[in-house]
Coordinates of C-alpha atoms in Angstrom, one line a residue:
M1155 CA 113.2 18.8 199.6
I1156 CA 111.7 20.6 196.6
K1157 CA 111.7 24.0 198.6
S1158 CA 115.4 23.6 199.4
K1159 CA 116.2 23.3 195.7
I1160 CA 114.1 26.3 194.6
V1161 CA 115.8 28.8 197.0
P1162 CA 119.3 28.4 195.7
L1163 CA 118.0 28.8 192.1
V1164 CA 116.4 32.2 192.9
W1165 CA 119.6 33.5 194.3
I1166 CA 121.5 32.3 191.2
L1167 CA 119.1 34.2 188.9
A1168 CA 119.3 37.4 191.0
A1169 CA 123.0 37.3 190.8
L1170 CA 122.9 37.0 187.1
L1171 CA 120.4 40.0 186.6
L1172 CA 122.0 42.5 188.9
P1173 CA 124.9 43.5 186.5
S1174 CA 122.4 44.0 183.6
L1175 CA 120.2 46.3 185.7
A1176 CA 123.2 48.3 186.8
S1177 CA 124.4 48.8 183.3
C1178 CA 121.0 50.0 182.1
N1179 CA 120.9 52.6 184.9
L1180 CA 124.3 53.8 183.9
L1181 CA 123.2 54.2 180.2
E1182 CA 120.1 56.2 181.2
K1183 CA 122.2 58.5 183.4
D1184 CA 124.7 59.1 180.6
E1185 CA 121.9 60.0 178.2
A1186 CA 120.3 62.4 180.7
D1187 CA 123.7 64.0 181.4
A1188 CA 124.2 64.5 177.6
Q1189 CA 120.8 66.1 177.1
S1190 CA 121.3 68.3 180.1
G1191 CA 124.7 69.4 178.7
A1192 CA 123.2 70.2 175.3
Q1193 CA 120.4 72.1 176.9
E1194 CA 122.9 74.1 179.0
Q1195 CA 124.9 74.8 175.9
G1196 CA 121.8 76.1 174.0
N1197 CA 120.7 78.2 176.9
S1198 CA 124.2 79.9 177.0
I1199 CA 123.5 81.7 173.6
T1200 CA 122.0 85.1 174.3
A1201 CA 118.6 85.9 172.7
V1202 CA 118.3 89.3 171.1
D1203 CA 115.7 91.5 169.4
V1204 CA 117.0 92.8 166.1
A1205 CA 115.7 95.8 164.0
I1206 CA 116.6 97.4 160.7
A1207 CA 118.0 100.9 160.9
S1208 CA 116.0 103.6 159.1
P1209 CA 115.9 107.4 159.1
G1210 CA 113.6 109.3 161.4
V1211 CA 113.2 112.2 163.7
V1212 CA 113.7 112.3 167.5
E1213 CA 111.2 115.0 168.3
E1214 CA 107.5 114.5 168.3
A1215 CA 105.4 116.2 165.6
I1216 CA 103.8 119.5 166.7
E1217 CA 100.1 119.4 166.2
Y1218 CA 97.8 122.4 165.9
V1219 CA 94.1 122.7 165.1
G1220 CA 92.5 124.9 162.5
T1221 CA 89.6 125.2 160.1
T1222 CA 89.5 124.6 156.4
K1223 CA 88.4 127.3 153.9
P1224 CA 88.6 127.6 150.2
S1225 CA 91.9 128.9 148.7
R1226 CA 89.9 131.9 147.3
E1227 CA 86.6 133.4 148.3
V1228 CA 84.7 136.0 146.2
S1229 CA 81.4 137.7 146.3
L1230 CA 79.3 137.9 143.2
R1231 CA 77.9 141.5 143.2
S1232 CA 75.6 143.3 140.8
Q1233 CA 77.1 146.3 139.1
V1234 CA 73.7 147.9 138.2
E1235 CA 70.4 148.3 140.0
G1236 CA 67.6 145.9 139.0
R1237 CA 65.2 143.2 140.1
L1238 CA 66.7 139.7 140.2
L1239 CA 64.8 137.7 137.6
S1240 CA 66.5 134.3 137.7
L1241 CA 69.2 132.4 139.6
S1242 CA 70.3 129.2 138.0
V1243 CA 72.5 127.8 140.9
D1244 CA 72.1 126.8 144.5
V1245 CA 74.4 126.3 147.5
G1246 CA 76.9 123.6 146.6
S1247 CA 76.5 124.0 142.9
R1248 CA 79.8 123.9 140.9
V1249 CA 80.3 126.7 138.5
S1250 CA 82.9 127.5 135.8
Q1251 CA 84.5 130.9 135.2
A1252 CA 82.3 133.2 133.0
Q1253 CA 79.3 130.9 133.4
V1254 CA 76.0 132.8 133.4
I1255 CA 74.4 132.2 136.8
A1256 CA 71.9 135.1 137.3
R1257 CA 70.0 137.7 135.3
L1258 CA 68.5 141.1 136.3
D1259 CA 65.5 142.8 134.8
D1260 CA 67.1 145.0 132.0
S1261 CA 64.0 146.7 130.6
L1262 CA 65.1 150.2 131.8
L1263 CA 68.6 149.5 130.7
V1264 CA 67.4 148.5 127.2
A1265 CA 65.4 151.8 127.0
N1266 CA 68.5 153.8 127.9
V1267 CA 70.4 152.0 125.2
N1268 CA 67.8 152.8 122.6
E1269 CA 67.6 156.4 123.7
A1270 CA 71.4 156.7 123.4
K1271 CA 71.3 155.1 119.9
A1272 CA 68.6 157.6 118.8
E1273 CA 70.7 160.6 120.0
L1274 CA 73.7 159.2 118.3
A1275 CA 71.8 158.9 115.0
A1276 CA 70.6 162.5 115.3
L1277 CA 74.1 163.8 115.9
E1278 CA 75.5 161.8 113.0
S1279 CA 72.7 163.3 110.8
E1280 CA 73.7 166.8 112.0
I1281 CA 77.3 166.1 110.9
A1282 CA 76.1 165.1 107.5
Q1283 CA 74.1 168.3 107.2
T1284 CA 76.9 170.5 108.4
K1285 CA 79.4 168.9 105.9
A1286 CA 76.9 169.6 103.1
R1287 CA 76.8 173.3 104.1
V1288 CA 80.5 173.4 104.1
S1289 CA 80.5 171.9 100.6
N1290 CA 78.0 174.6 99.4
S1291 CA 80.0 177.4 101.0
R1292 CA 83.1 176.2 99.1
T1293 CA 81.2 176.3 95.9
Q1294 CA 80.0 179.8 96.7
L1295 CA 83.6 180.8 97.5
E1296 CA 84.8 179.6 94.1
R1297 CA 82.0 181.6 92.5
A1298 CA 82.9 184.7 94.5
K1299 CA 86.6 184.4 93.5
A1300 CA 85.6 184.2 89.9
E1301 CA 83.4 187.3 90.2
L1302 CA 86.2 189.1 92.0
Q1303 CA 88.6 188.3 89.2
E1304 CA 86.2 189.6 86.7
A1305 CA 85.5 192.8 88.7
V1306 CA 89.2 193.5 89.1
N1307 CA 89.8 193.1 85.4
N1308 CA 86.9 195.4 84.6
A1309 CA 88.1 198.0 87.1
Q1310 CA 91.6 198.0 85.6
R1311 CA 90.3 198.2 82.1
Y1312 CA 87.9 201.1 82.8
T1313 CA 90.6 202.9 84.8
N1314 CA 92.8 202.8 81.7
L1315 CA 90.0 204.0 79.5
A1316 CA 89.2 206.8 81.8
Q1317 CA 92.9 207.9 81.6
Q1318 CA 92.6 207.9 77.8
G1319 CA 89.3 209.9 78.0
A1320 CA 87.3 207.1 76.4
V1321 CA 85.0 206.8 79.5
T1322 CA 84.2 209.1 82.3
Q1323 CA 86.0 208.9 85.6
Q1324 CA 82.7 208.2 87.3
Q1325 CA 82.2 205.0 85.2
A1326 CA 85.8 203.9 86.1
E1327 CA 85.1 204.4 89.8
S1328 CA 81.9 202.3 89.7
F1329 CA 83.9 199.4 88.4
Q1330 CA 86.5 199.9 91.1
T1331 CA 83.7 199.8 93.7
A1332 CA 82.3 196.6 92.2
A1333 CA 85.7 195.0 92.5
K1334 CA 85.9 195.9 96.2
V1335 CA 82.4 194.5 96.7
A1336 CA 83.5 191.2 95.0
E1337 CA 86.5 191.1 97.2
Q1338 CA 84.4 191.4 100.3
A1339 CA 82.1 188.6 99.1
V1340 CA 85.2 186.3 98.8
L1341 CA 86.2 187.2 102.4
S1342 CA 82.7 186.5 103.6
A1343 CA 82.6 183.2 101.9
Q1344 CA 85.9 182.1 103.4
E1345 CA 84.6 183.1 106.9
Q1346 CA 81.4 181.1 106.3
I1347 CA 83.5 178.0 105.5
R1348 CA 85.6 178.4 108.6
S1349 CA 82.5 178.7 110.8
E1350 CA 80.8 175.7 109.2
E1351 CA 84.0 173.6 109.5
E1352 CA 84.1 174.4 113.2
A1353 CA 80.5 173.3 113.4
V1354 CA 81.4 170.0 111.8
A1355 CA 84.3 169.5 114.3
A1356 CA 82.0 170.2 117.2
A1357 CA 79.4 167.8 115.8
I1358 CA 82.0 165.1 115.4
G1359 CA 83.0 165.7 119.1
R1360 CA 79.4 165.3 120.2
V1361 CA 79.1 162.1 118.1
A1362 CA 82.2 160.7 119.8
A1363 CA 80.8 161.6 123.3
Q1364 CA 77.5 160.1 122.4
K1365 CA 79.2 156.9 121.2
A1366 CA 80.9 156.7 124.6
V1367 CA 77.5 157.2 126.3
L1368 CA 76.0 154.4 124.1
A1369 CA 78.9 152.1 125.0
Q1370 CA 78.4 152.8 128.6
E1371 CA 74.7 152.1 128.4
E1372 CA 75.3 148.9 126.5
Q1373 CA 77.8 147.9 129.1
R1374 CA 75.3 148.6 131.9
Q1375 CA 72.8 146.4 130.0
A1376 CA 75.4 143.6 129.8
Y1377 CA 75.8 143.9 133.6
S1378 CA 72.3 142.6 133.9
Q1379 CA 73.7 139.2 133.1
L1380 CA 75.8 138.0 136.1
N1381 CA 78.7 135.7 135.3
S1382 CA 80.8 133.6 137.7
P1383 CA 84.2 135.3 138.3
I1384 CA 85.9 132.0 139.2
T1385 CA 85.7 128.3 138.8
G1386 CA 84.4 127.0 142.1
V1387 CA 81.4 126.2 144.3
V1388 CA 78.5 128.3 145.5
T1389 CA 78.9 128.6 149.3
E1390 CA 76.1 131.0 150.1
K1391 CA 73.0 132.5 148.5
V1392 CA 72.6 136.1 149.7
S1393 CA 69.7 137.1 147.4
E1394 CA 66.7 135.3 145.9
P1395 CA 64.8 135.9 142.6
G1396 CA 62.4 138.9 143.0
D1397 CA 64.8 140.8 145.3
L1398 CA 65.7 144.3 144.2
I1399 CA 69.4 144.4 143.9
T1400 CA 71.2 147.7 144.3
A1401 CA 74.4 148.6 142.5
G1402 CA 77.1 146.8 144.4
G1403 CA 74.6 144.5 146.1
E1404 CA 75.8 140.9 146.9
V1405 CA 74.0 138.0 145.2
L1406 CA 76.2 135.0 145.9
K1407 CA 79.3 133.9 147.6
L1408 CA 81.7 131.6 145.8
G1409 CA 84.7 129.5 146.8
D1410 CA 87.6 128.0 144.9
F1411 CA 88.1 124.5 146.4
R1412 CA 90.7 123.2 144.0
S1413 CA 92.9 123.7 147.0
V1414 CA 92.0 124.5 150.5
K1415 CA 93.7 126.5 153.2
V1416 CA 94.0 126.0 156.9
E1417 CA 95.0 128.8 159.2
V1418 CA 96.4 127.7 162.6
P1419 CA 97.7 129.9 165.4
V1420 CA 101.2 128.6 166.3
S1421 CA 103.1 129.4 169.4
E1422 CA 106.1 131.7 168.9
L1423 CA 108.2 129.0 170.6
D1424 CA 107.6 126.6 167.7
L1425 CA 108.4 129.0 164.9
A1426 CA 112.0 127.8 164.7
N1427 CA 110.7 124.5 163.4
I1428 CA 108.4 126.0 160.7
E1429 CA 109.4 127.6 157.4
I1430 CA 107.7 128.5 154.1
G1431 CA 107.5 125.5 151.7
Q1432 CA 107.7 123.0 154.6
L1433 CA 105.5 119.9 154.0
V1434 CA 103.1 119.1 156.8
T1435 CA 100.6 116.3 157.5
V1436 CA 96.9 117.2 157.9
K1437 CA 94.1 115.0 159.4
L1438 CA 90.4 115.8 159.2
D1439 CA 87.9 114.5 161.6
S1440 CA 85.3 114.4 158.8
I1441 CA 87.6 112.0 156.7
A1442 CA 88.7 109.3 159.0
N1443 CA 91.8 107.1 158.5
E1444 CA 93.3 109.3 155.9
T1445 CA 96.2 111.8 156.0
F1446 CA 96.7 114.7 153.6
T1447 CA 99.9 116.5 152.8
G1448 CA 99.9 120.3 152.9
T1449 CA 102.5 123.0 152.4
V1450 CA 103.2 126.0 154.6
T1451 CA 102.4 129.0 152.2
Q1452 CA 102.4 131.9 154.6
I1453 CA 103.7 132.9 158.0
A1454 CA 102.2 136.1 159.4
P1455 CA 104.7 138.8 160.2
V1456 CA 102.8 139.8 163.4
A1457 CA 101.8 137.6 166.3
G1458 CA 98.4 137.8 168.0
D1459 CA 97.6 138.9 171.5
A1460 CA 98.4 135.5 172.9
R1461 CA 101.9 135.5 171.2
Q1462 CA 100.6 133.1 168.6
V1463 CA 101.5 133.5 164.9
P1464 CA 98.9 132.7 162.2
I1465 CA 100.4 130.1 159.8
E1466 CA 98.6 129.3 156.5
V1467 CA 98.8 125.8 155.1
T1468 CA 97.6 125.0 151.6
I1469 CA 96.3 121.5 150.8
P1470 CA 95.7 120.3 147.2
N1471 CA 92.1 119.3 146.7
P1472 CA 91.7 118.3 143.0
D1473 CA 88.6 116.1 143.6
G1474 CA 86.9 118.6 145.9
R1475 CA 86.6 116.1 148.8
I1476 CA 87.6 118.7 151.4
G1477 CA 85.0 121.3 152.1
G1478 CA 85.1 124.5 154.1
G1479 CA 84.7 124.9 157.8
L1480 CA 86.1 121.4 158.7
L1481 CA 88.2 120.8 161.7
A1482 CA 91.8 120.1 160.6
R1483 CA 94.7 118.8 162.7
V1484 CA 98.0 120.0 161.3
N1485 CA 101.2 118.3 162.3
F1486 CA 104.4 120.2 161.8
Q1487 CA 107.1 117.6 161.7
P1488 CA 110.4 119.1 162.9
Q1489 CA 112.9 119.8 160.2
S1490 CA 116.0 117.6 160.4
N1491 CA 118.6 115.9 158.2
Q1492 CA 116.7 112.6 158.6
N1493 CA 119.6 110.7 160.2
V1494 CA 119.1 107.1 161.4
V1495 CA 117.2 107.0 164.7
I1496 CA 117.3 104.0 167.1
P1497 CA 115.9 103.2 170.5
E1498 CA 118.2 104.2 173.4
T1499 CA 118.0 100.6 174.6
A1500 CA 120.2 99.6 171.7
L1501 CA 123.1 101.5 173.2
Q1502 CA 125.6 99.6 175.4
E1503 CA 128.2 101.9 176.8
G1504 CA 128.0 104.2 173.8
K1505 CA 128.2 101.3 171.3
I1506 CA 125.8 99.4 169.2
F1507 CA 126.0 95.8 168.1
V1508 CA 125.4 95.2 164.4
V1509 CA 124.2 91.8 163.2
A1510 CA 126.3 89.9 160.7
N1511 CA 126.4 86.3 159.3
A1512 CA 122.8 85.6 160.1
Q1513 CA 122.1 81.8 159.7
E1514 CA 119.0 79.8 159.0
N1515 CA 118.8 78.5 162.6
Q1516 CA 118.2 82.0 163.8
Q1517 CA 121.7 82.4 165.1
A1518 CA 124.1 85.2 164.1
T1519 CA 127.3 87.0 165.1
V1520 CA 127.2 90.5 166.4
A1521 CA 130.0 93.1 166.0
A1522 CA 130.4 96.1 168.3
R1523 CA 130.6 99.5 166.6
E1524 CA 131.3 103.0 167.8
V1525 CA 128.6 105.5 166.8
A1526 CA 128.4 109.3 166.9
L1527 CA 125.2 110.4 168.7
G1528 CA 122.9 113.3 168.0
N1529 CA 119.8 114.5 169.7
R1530 CA 117.9 112.4 172.3
A1531 CA 114.3 112.5 173.1
N1532 CA 111.3 110.3 173.8
G1533 CA 113.4 107.2 174.3
K1534 CA 115.1 107.6 170.9
V1535 CA 118.5 108.7 169.9
E1536 CA 119.8 110.1 166.6
I1537 CA 122.8 108.4 165.0
V1538 CA 125.0 111.0 163.2
S1539 CA 127.5 108.4 161.9
G1540 CA 128.4 104.8 162.5
L1541 CA 125.1 103.1 161.4
K1542 CA 123.6 103.2 157.9
D1543 CA 120.1 102.9 156.7
G1544 CA 119.1 99.3 156.2
E1545 CA 121.7 97.8 158.5
R1546 CA 120.4 95.3 161.2
F1547 CA 121.3 96.1 164.8
V1548 CA 120.5 94.7 168.2
V1549 CA 117.7 96.6 169.9
K1550 CA 117.5 94.6 173.1
S1551 CA 119.5 91.6 174.6
G1552 CA 119.0 89.4 177.6
Q1553 CA 122.5 90.2 178.9
P1554 CA 125.5 92.4 177.9
L1555 CA 127.0 91.4 174.6
K1556 CA 130.6 91.1 173.5
D1557 CA 132.2 91.8 170.1
G1558 CA 132.0 88.7 167.9
E1559 CA 129.5 86.9 170.2
T1560 CA 127.0 84.4 168.8
V1561 CA 123.4 85.3 169.5
R1562 CA 120.0 83.8 168.8
L1563 CA 117.4 86.1 167.1
S1564 CA 114.1 86.3 168.8
I1565 CA 110.8 85.9 167.0
L1566 CA 110.4 89.7 167.3
S1567 CA 113.5 90.3 165.2
K1568 CA 113.3 91.8 161.7

């Protein structure tokens, strides 16, 4: 009896619960459909990689290898013969222009200077003596002229007296003879003065010549002190103290490292991309992770046997970090107008898509734009016009884009 009552009750409860369960299933299905629709809507927005336009070059930089050397190299040579007494510098020493860096034994040179001075003093004494003789001769000339005048007067007076008969003709002739003798004495005194004046002039010439000899000997003595001709660094010691140095013999080699030069042989095919004054980048194996800027300062007018043209690049080196003989890698960046350069993947049928109205949710609108293309190389293309430096553009998209389409910026976007 009890069992018969329980069974109808179960069926009644089941009938009441079935509509509720059906409604729950319908709600869950609606929510799932809504989420699926939202997901499909989100997935329909194309993801894109965005970059910022910037100037660049399409071609790869041309690299050549050379060796560094000082901008100027000089040899310090002795101008006189002598034994090297002292050398105050060593390889690597920094020197200033005109700095005394070596001395030669100058004992023989000093003796030559003293001898030249003694000879000069003797010649100057000879001039003084000759001038004194000239002065005496002039005094004698004045005396001879006075005697001549007196003799002429006496001869005239006695000639008149002889005509008057006051004296004999013989007496008058004796006074005339005395006048002629006095005249000859004057002429002789004048000739003596001329001769002695010529002697003075000759002595003055000898003194001038001896002064030149003395100056030369003093200069030779000064050459025993060797001064640096430049500001730079000692690169090689050729002689040591105690060596006998001949005139013109090399003592040291010096280099000016305030700037360094690199000479690289460049293929004639690349000369079109190189010009005087062009800036280049230089890397040194000895100074890692650092790049230097150099300038093309010389292009040889004649190519070598292998059709390679020597190019000289000068690199500023104010702190002297760059030495000589180092391996240098010189990159000649091709000359261009530095137009905007973009990856070829950014082009879609000759157009690019510029990003506009970027939003905080990483969504944006793209606008198609026609561009004028330049050179292409190495997966890059030059934009002559149509895209400016600093503008954002689509580099890569998951599918073809349309003008005005909404896109989603990827995490790789800039």
